[in-house]
XYZ file of C-alpha atoms in Angstrom:
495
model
C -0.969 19.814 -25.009
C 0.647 16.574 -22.841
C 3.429 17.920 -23.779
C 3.101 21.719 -22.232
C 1.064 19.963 -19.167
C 4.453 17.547 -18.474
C 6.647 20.741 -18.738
C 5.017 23.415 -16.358
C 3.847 20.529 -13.836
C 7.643 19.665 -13.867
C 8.960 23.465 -13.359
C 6.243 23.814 -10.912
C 7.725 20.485 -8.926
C 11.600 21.763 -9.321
C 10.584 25.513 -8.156
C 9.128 23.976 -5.020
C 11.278 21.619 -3.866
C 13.728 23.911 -4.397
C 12.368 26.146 -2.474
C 12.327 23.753 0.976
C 16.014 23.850 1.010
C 16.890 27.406 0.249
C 13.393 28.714 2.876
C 15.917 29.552 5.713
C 12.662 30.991 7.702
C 10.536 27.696 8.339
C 7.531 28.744 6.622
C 7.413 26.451 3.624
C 7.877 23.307 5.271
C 4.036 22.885 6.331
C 2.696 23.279 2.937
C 5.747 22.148 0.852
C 6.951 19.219 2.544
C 4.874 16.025 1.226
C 6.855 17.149 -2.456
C 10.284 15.524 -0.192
C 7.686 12.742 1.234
C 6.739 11.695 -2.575
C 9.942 10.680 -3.576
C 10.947 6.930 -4.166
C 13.855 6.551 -1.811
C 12.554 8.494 1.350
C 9.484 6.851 0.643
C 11.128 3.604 0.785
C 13.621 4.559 3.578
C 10.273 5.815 5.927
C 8.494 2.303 4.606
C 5.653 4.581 3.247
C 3.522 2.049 1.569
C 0.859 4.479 0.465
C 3.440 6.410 -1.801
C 5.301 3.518 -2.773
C 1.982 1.600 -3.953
C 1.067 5.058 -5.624
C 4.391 5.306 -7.498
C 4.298 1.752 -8.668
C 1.000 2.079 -10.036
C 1.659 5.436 -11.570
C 4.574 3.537 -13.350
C 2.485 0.781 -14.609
C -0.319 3.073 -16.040
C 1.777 5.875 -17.930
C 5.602 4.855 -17.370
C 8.397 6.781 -15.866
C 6.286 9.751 -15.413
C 8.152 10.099 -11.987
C 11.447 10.527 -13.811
C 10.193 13.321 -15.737
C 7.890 15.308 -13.089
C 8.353 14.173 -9.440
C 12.313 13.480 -9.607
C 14.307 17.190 -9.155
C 17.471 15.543 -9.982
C 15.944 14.131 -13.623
C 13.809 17.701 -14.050
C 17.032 18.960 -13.652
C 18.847 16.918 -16.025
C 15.711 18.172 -18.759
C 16.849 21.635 -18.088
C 19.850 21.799 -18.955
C 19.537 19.168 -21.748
C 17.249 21.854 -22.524
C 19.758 24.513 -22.822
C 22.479 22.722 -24.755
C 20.004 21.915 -27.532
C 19.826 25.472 -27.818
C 23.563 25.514 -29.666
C 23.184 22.046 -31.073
C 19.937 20.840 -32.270
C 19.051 17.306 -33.431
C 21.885 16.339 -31.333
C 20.407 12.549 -30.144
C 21.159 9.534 -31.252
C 19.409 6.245 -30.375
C 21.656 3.699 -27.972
C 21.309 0.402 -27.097
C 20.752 -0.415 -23.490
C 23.719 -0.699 -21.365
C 22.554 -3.141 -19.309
C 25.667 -4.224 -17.347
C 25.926 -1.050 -15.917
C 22.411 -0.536 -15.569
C 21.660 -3.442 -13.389
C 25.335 -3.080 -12.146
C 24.300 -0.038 -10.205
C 21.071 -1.216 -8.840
C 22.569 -4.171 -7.762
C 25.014 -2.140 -5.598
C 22.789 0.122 -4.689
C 20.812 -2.779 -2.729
C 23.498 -4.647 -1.476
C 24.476 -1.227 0.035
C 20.878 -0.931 1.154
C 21.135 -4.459 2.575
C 24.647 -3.640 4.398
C 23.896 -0.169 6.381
C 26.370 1.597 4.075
C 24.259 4.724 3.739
C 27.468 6.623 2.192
C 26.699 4.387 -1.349
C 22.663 4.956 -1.144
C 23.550 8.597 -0.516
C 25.815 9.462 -3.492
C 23.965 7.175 -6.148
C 20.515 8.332 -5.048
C 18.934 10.796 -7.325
C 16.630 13.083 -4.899
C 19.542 13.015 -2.349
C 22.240 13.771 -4.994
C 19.859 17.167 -5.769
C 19.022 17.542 -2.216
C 22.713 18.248 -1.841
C 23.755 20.144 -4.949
C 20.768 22.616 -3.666
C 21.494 22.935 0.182
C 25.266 22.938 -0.739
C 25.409 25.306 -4.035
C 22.272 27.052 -4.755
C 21.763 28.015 -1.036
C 25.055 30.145 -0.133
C 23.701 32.034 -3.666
C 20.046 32.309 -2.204
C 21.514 33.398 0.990
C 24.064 36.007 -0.279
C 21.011 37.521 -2.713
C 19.085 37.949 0.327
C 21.859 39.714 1.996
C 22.113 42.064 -0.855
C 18.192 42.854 -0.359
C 18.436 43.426 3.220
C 21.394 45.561 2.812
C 19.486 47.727 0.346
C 16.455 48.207 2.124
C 18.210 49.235 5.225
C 19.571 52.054 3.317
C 15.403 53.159 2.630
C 14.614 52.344 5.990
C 13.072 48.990 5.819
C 13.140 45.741 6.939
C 11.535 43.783 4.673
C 14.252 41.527 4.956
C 16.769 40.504 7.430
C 20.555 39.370 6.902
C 21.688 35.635 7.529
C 24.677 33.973 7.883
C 26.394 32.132 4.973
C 28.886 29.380 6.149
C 30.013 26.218 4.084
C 29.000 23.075 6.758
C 31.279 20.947 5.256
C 34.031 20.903 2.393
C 33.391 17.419 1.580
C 30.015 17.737 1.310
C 30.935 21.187 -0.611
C 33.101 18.671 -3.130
C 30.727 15.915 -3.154
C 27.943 18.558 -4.483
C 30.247 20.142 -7.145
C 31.354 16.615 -8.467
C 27.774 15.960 -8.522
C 26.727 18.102 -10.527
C 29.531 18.279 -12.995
C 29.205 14.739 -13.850
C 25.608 14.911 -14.038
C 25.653 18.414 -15.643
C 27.661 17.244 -18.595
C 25.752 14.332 -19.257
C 22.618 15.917 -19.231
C 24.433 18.669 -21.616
C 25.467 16.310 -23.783
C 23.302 13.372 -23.923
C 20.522 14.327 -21.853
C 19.103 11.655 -20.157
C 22.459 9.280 -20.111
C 22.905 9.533 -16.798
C 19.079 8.410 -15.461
C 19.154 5.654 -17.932
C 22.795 4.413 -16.917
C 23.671 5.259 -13.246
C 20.694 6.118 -11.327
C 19.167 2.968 -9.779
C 15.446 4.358 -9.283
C 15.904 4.803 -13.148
C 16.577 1.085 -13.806
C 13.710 0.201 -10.831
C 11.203 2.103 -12.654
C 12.307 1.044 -15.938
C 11.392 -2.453 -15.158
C 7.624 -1.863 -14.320
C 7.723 1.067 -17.561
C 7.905 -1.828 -20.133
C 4.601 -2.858 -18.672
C 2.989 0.172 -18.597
C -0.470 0.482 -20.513
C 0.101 3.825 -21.655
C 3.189 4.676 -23.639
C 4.593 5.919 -26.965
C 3.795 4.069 -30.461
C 5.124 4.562 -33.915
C 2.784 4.344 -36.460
C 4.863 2.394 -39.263
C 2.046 3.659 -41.865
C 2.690 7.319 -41.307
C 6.315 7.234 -40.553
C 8.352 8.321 -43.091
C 11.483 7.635 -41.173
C 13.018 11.193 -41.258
C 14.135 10.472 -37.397
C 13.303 13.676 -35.710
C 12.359 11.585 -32.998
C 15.135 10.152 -32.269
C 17.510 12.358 -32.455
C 15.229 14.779 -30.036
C 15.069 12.178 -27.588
C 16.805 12.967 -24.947
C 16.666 9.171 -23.813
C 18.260 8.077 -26.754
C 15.575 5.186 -26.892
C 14.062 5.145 -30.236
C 14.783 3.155 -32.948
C 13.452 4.699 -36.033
C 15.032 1.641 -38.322
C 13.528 -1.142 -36.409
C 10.319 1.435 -35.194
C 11.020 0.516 -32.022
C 10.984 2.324 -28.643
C 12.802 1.138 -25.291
C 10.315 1.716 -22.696
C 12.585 0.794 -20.219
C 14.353 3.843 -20.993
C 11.630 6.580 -22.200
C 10.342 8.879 -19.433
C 7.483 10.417 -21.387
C 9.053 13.447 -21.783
C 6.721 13.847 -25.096
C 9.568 15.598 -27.197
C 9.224 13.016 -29.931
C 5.437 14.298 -30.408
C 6.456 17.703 -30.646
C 9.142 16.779 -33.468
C 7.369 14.002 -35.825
C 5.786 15.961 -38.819
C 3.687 13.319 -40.064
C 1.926 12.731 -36.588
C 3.232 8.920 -36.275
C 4.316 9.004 -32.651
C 1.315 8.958 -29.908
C 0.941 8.886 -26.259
C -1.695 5.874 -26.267
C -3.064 2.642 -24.786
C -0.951 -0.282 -25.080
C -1.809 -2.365 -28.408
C -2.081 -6.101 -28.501
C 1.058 -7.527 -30.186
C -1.524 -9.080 -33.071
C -2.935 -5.557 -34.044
C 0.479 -3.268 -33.167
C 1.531 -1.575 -36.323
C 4.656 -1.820 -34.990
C 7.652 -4.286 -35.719
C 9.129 -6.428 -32.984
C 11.770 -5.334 -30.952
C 14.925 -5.882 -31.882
C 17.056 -8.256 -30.352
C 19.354 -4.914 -28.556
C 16.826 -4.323 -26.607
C 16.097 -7.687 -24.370
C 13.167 -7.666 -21.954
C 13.610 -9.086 -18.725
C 11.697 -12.033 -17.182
C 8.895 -11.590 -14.687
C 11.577 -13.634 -12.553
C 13.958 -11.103 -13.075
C 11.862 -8.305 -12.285
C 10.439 -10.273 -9.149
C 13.853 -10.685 -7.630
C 15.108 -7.277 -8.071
C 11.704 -6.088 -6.366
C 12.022 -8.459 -3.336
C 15.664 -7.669 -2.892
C 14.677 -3.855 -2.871
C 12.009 -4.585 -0.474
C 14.150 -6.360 1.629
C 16.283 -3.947 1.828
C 14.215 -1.389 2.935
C 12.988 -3.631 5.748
C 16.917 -4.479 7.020
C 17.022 -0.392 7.225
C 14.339 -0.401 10.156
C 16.201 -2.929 12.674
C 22.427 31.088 17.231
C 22.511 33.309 20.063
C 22.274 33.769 23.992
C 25.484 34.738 24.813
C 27.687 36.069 21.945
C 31.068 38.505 22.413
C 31.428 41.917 20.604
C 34.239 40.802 18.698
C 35.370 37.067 17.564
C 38.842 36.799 19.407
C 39.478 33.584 17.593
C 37.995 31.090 15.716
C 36.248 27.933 17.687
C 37.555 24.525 16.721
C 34.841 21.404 16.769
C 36.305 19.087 19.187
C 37.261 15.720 18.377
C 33.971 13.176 19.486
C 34.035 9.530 19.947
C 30.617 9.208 19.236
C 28.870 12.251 17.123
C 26.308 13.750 18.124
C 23.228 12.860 15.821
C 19.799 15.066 16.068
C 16.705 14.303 18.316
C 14.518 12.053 16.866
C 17.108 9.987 15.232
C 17.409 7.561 18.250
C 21.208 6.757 17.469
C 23.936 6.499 15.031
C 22.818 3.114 13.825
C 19.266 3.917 13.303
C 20.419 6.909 11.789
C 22.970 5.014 8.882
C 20.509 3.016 7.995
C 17.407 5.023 7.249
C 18.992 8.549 6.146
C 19.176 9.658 2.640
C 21.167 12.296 2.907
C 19.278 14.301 0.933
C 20.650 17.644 3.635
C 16.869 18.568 3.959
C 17.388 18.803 7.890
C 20.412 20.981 7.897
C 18.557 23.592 5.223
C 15.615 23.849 7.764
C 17.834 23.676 11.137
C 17.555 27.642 12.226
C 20.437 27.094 14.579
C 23.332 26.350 12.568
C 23.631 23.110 14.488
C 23.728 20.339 11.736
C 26.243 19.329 8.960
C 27.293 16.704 7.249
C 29.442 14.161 8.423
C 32.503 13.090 7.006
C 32.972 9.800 8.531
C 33.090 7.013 5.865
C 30.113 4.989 6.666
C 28.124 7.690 7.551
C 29.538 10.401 4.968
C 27.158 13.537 4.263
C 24.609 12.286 7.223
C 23.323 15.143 9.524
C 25.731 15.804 12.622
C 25.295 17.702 15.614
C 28.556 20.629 16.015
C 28.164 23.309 18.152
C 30.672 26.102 16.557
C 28.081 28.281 15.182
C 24.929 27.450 17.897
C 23.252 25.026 19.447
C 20.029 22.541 19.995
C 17.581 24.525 21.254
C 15.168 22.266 22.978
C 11.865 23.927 21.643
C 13.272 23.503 18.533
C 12.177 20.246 16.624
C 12.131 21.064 13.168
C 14.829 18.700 11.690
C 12.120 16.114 12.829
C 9.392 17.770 11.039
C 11.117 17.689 7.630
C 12.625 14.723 7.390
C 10.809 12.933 4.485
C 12.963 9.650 5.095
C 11.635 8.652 9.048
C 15.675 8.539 10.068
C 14.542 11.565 12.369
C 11.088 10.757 13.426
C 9.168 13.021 14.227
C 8.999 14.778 18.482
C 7.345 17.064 20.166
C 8.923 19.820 21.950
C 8.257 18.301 25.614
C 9.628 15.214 24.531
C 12.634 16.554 23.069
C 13.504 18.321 25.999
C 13.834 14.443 27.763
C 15.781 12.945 25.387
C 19.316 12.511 26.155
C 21.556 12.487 22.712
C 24.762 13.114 24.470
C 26.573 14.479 27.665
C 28.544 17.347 28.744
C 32.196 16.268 29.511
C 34.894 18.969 31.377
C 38.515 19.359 30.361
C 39.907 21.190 33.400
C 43.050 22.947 31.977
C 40.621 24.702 29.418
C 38.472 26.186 31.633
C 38.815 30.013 32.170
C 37.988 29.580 36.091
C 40.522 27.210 36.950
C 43.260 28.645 34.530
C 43.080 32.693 34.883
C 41.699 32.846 37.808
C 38.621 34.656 36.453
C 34.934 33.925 37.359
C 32.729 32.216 34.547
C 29.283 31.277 35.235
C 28.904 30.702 31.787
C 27.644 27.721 30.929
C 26.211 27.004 34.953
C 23.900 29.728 33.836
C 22.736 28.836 30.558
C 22.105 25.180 30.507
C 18.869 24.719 29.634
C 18.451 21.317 31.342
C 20.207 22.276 35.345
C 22.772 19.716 34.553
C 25.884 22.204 35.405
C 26.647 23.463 38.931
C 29.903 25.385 40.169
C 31.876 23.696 42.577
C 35.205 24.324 44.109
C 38.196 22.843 41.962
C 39.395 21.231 45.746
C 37.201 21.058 48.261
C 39.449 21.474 51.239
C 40.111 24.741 49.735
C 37.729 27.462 50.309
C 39.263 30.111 48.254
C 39.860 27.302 45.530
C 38.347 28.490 42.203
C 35.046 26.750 40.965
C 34.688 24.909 38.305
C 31.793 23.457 36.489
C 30.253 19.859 37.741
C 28.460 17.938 35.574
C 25.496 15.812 35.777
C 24.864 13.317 33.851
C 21.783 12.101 34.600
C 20.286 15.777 33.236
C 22.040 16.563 30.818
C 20.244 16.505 27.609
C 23.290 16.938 24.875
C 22.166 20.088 23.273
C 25.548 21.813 23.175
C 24.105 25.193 25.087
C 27.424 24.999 26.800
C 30.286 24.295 24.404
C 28.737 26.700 21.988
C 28.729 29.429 24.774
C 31.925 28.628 26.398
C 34.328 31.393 26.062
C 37.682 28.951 25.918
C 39.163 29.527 22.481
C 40.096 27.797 20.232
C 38.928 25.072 21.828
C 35.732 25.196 24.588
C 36.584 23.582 28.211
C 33.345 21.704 28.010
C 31.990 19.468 25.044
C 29.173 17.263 24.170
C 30.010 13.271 23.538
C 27.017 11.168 21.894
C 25.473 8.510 22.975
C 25.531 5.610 20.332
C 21.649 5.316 21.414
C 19.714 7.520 22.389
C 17.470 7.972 25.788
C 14.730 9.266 27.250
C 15.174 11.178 30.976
């Protein structure tokens, strides 16, 4: 019964979160969203002590309960562990501890905490590591389905759903996903939880309080009769039917073991003094850390978390030509975020904004320290000021949260005018283009010389106004590049 609970709470948990980054309509973020608030490293990135307390605790009471039903990225790994026993059952074997590369990984992962280099956090973070193998793979497939729909009920007349456009935001992100899920793919295929218990560093955390937990799995040396089911069903590859021994560092309470013993030896119980256990000692594979240990790797994790505080108005009939992105100084980072610094060192990038942003406006970045971090580009649309839903989903804090009059006063960026692009000054032709659409007044037309009346006008920019949102390099009819782009502003202001 623990067993069947663990399993449809867990499908329940992938289904949903799943669902926030594929929901291209905004309607599951209100209910859905505290599943993305819940997890360890947003949690830890927004300094949410509640959840982080609540995690902790969970940990110490039943184990790495998280790993198996709150973490997509280990659900996921159970899946398709899942599926390749199909084909090859009894497939496990038990492992000792690789403990160099355990605490190898965690140790990078804080020193990149520590550092600002959010590119590091990103890639070995598990919910982040899903976030983008769903917003970057499963999406386009989500998207294209719906297509299919709408296409089909237009044909009976109804419009029970609506087309959207597919477009890949970035090809590194696009490789960065499919990497990501072919190493952790064929791991989980093959020895199903080798990648939680090796690479991922909330793995190792967790594992720490786990062999301290006062509920966990016990072998009953009086019933077994050592036919190890168990262990080679655990997908862990943490029990030691010789030595009836278990590496609770390493189990996530997955239950399979249950399921498989025959002569009912394994249970899910409270922790037994060592003077009454009827099991052996451990063996000397499996070392426990210190208390010191564990304090230290705690308080650098903490620390590190505190060093992270400091589409369409205007659109042609036909595309002439493609629109290039411009080439920025400074990107342009989301509303909210307060700057590119701010913005390094508290986002996951777990690509939860871009999945919810309606306008097509954020990607990932490719820039080294800030690689697959949200990015304003305004090819495909552009910030619309009553728009503030990137801050309402962010479960991290990197965006906080705005309303939509005080997004309309925050300055992200300004306009800047390259003359020999403009159509006005060029063909001769009059464009009141972006004059006429910039939602903040910052563009006037004024004459290209001014002791020329019959001059042509050009646009003027102010820069006091201007807010950044990109209403007037997205609508600019310059191809392939627009006359008139947004730079960012390192920090953010408010007008």
């Amino acid at each position: 019964m623990l067993r069947k609970i663990r399993t449809y709470t867990a499908l329940t948990v992938i289904v949903l979160l799943t669902l926030l980054f594929l929901d291209f309509t905004g309607s599951l973020h209100a209910w859905l969203g505290w599943l993305a608030r819940i997890q360890l490293l947003p949690a830890l990135m927004a300094v949410n002590l509640g959840v982080l307390l609540l995690l902790a605790l969970l940990t110490l009471v039943g184990g790495r309960i998280y790993c198996s039903v709150i973490c997509p990225l280990g659900i996921f790994q159970d899946i398709i562990s899942h599926m390749g026993g199909r084909r090859h059952r009894n497939r496990f074997v038990y492992s000792a501890e690789h403990r160099l590369l355990r605490y190898g990984f965690l140790a990078l992962f804080c020193a990149a905490l520590l550092l600002g280099v959010g590119s590091v956090v990103q890639l070995l973070a598990p919910y982040s590591a899903y976030g983008r193998i769903a917003s970057q793979l499963f999406a386009p497939l989500y998207r294209w389905g719906n297509n299919l729909l709408a296409l089909i009920a237009e044909r009976w007349d109804s419009y029970a759903f609506y087309t959207v456009e597919v477009w890949t935001k970035n090809a590194a992100a696009l490789a960065v996903a499919l990497l990501t899920l072919l190493v952790v793919g064929t791991l989980a295929w093959k020895h199903g939880r080798r990648y939680c218990n090796t690479v991922c560093p909330v793995g190792t955390l967790l594992g720490l309080l786990s062999r301290h937990s006062l509920f966990r799995m016990e072998i009953d040396t009086a019933k077994c009769v050592n036919c190890t089911l168990c262990s080679r069903n655990c997908k862990s590859e943490c029990i030691d039917v010789k030595h009836h021994t278990i590496d609770y560092s390493r189990c996530v309470v997955c239950m399979d073991c249950i399921g498989k013993c025959h002569s009912k030896a394994i249970s899910y119980r409270l922790r037994r003094r060592s003077s009454t256990s009827t099991s052996t000692p451990r063996p000397t594979t499996v070392e426990q850390p210190d208390r010191r240990k564990f304090l230290g790797m705690t308080g650098l994790l903490a620390a590190s978390a505190l060093a992270a505080q400091g589409r369409s108005l205007e659109r042609g009939l036909a595309v002439i030509e493609q629109k290039k992105a411009p080439r920025r100084l400074t990107p342009v980072t989301p509303p909210g975020s307060w700057g590119i610094e701010e913005m390094k060192e508290r986002c996951t990038g777990c690509q939860l904004c871009m999945a919810a942003c309606p306008n097509h406006v954020l990607r990932p970045s490719g820039g080294v320290m800030t690689l697959l971090q949200p990015v304003s580009s305004f090819e495909n649309g552009y910030c619309r000021p009553e728009c503030t839903r990137c801050s309402e989903v962010c479960p991290a804090g990197a965006i906080r949260p705005v309303t939509r009059e005080e997004k309309s006063s925050i300055q992200t960026g300004h306009a800047v005018l390259i003359a020999q692009n403009c159509l006005s000054f060029n063909d001769g032709v009059r464009c009141t283009v972006c004059s006429r659409n910039c939602p903040a007044g910052a563009i006037r037309l004024v004459k290209s010389d001014p002791d020329n009346p019959h001059s042509p006008r050009i646009p003027s920019i102010d820069e006091a106004r201007c807010i950044g949102c990109g209403a007037c390099e997205y609508l600019c009819p310059s191809r392939p590049f627009p006359a008139i782009y947004v730079e960012g502003h390192e920090h953010h202001s408010t007008l």
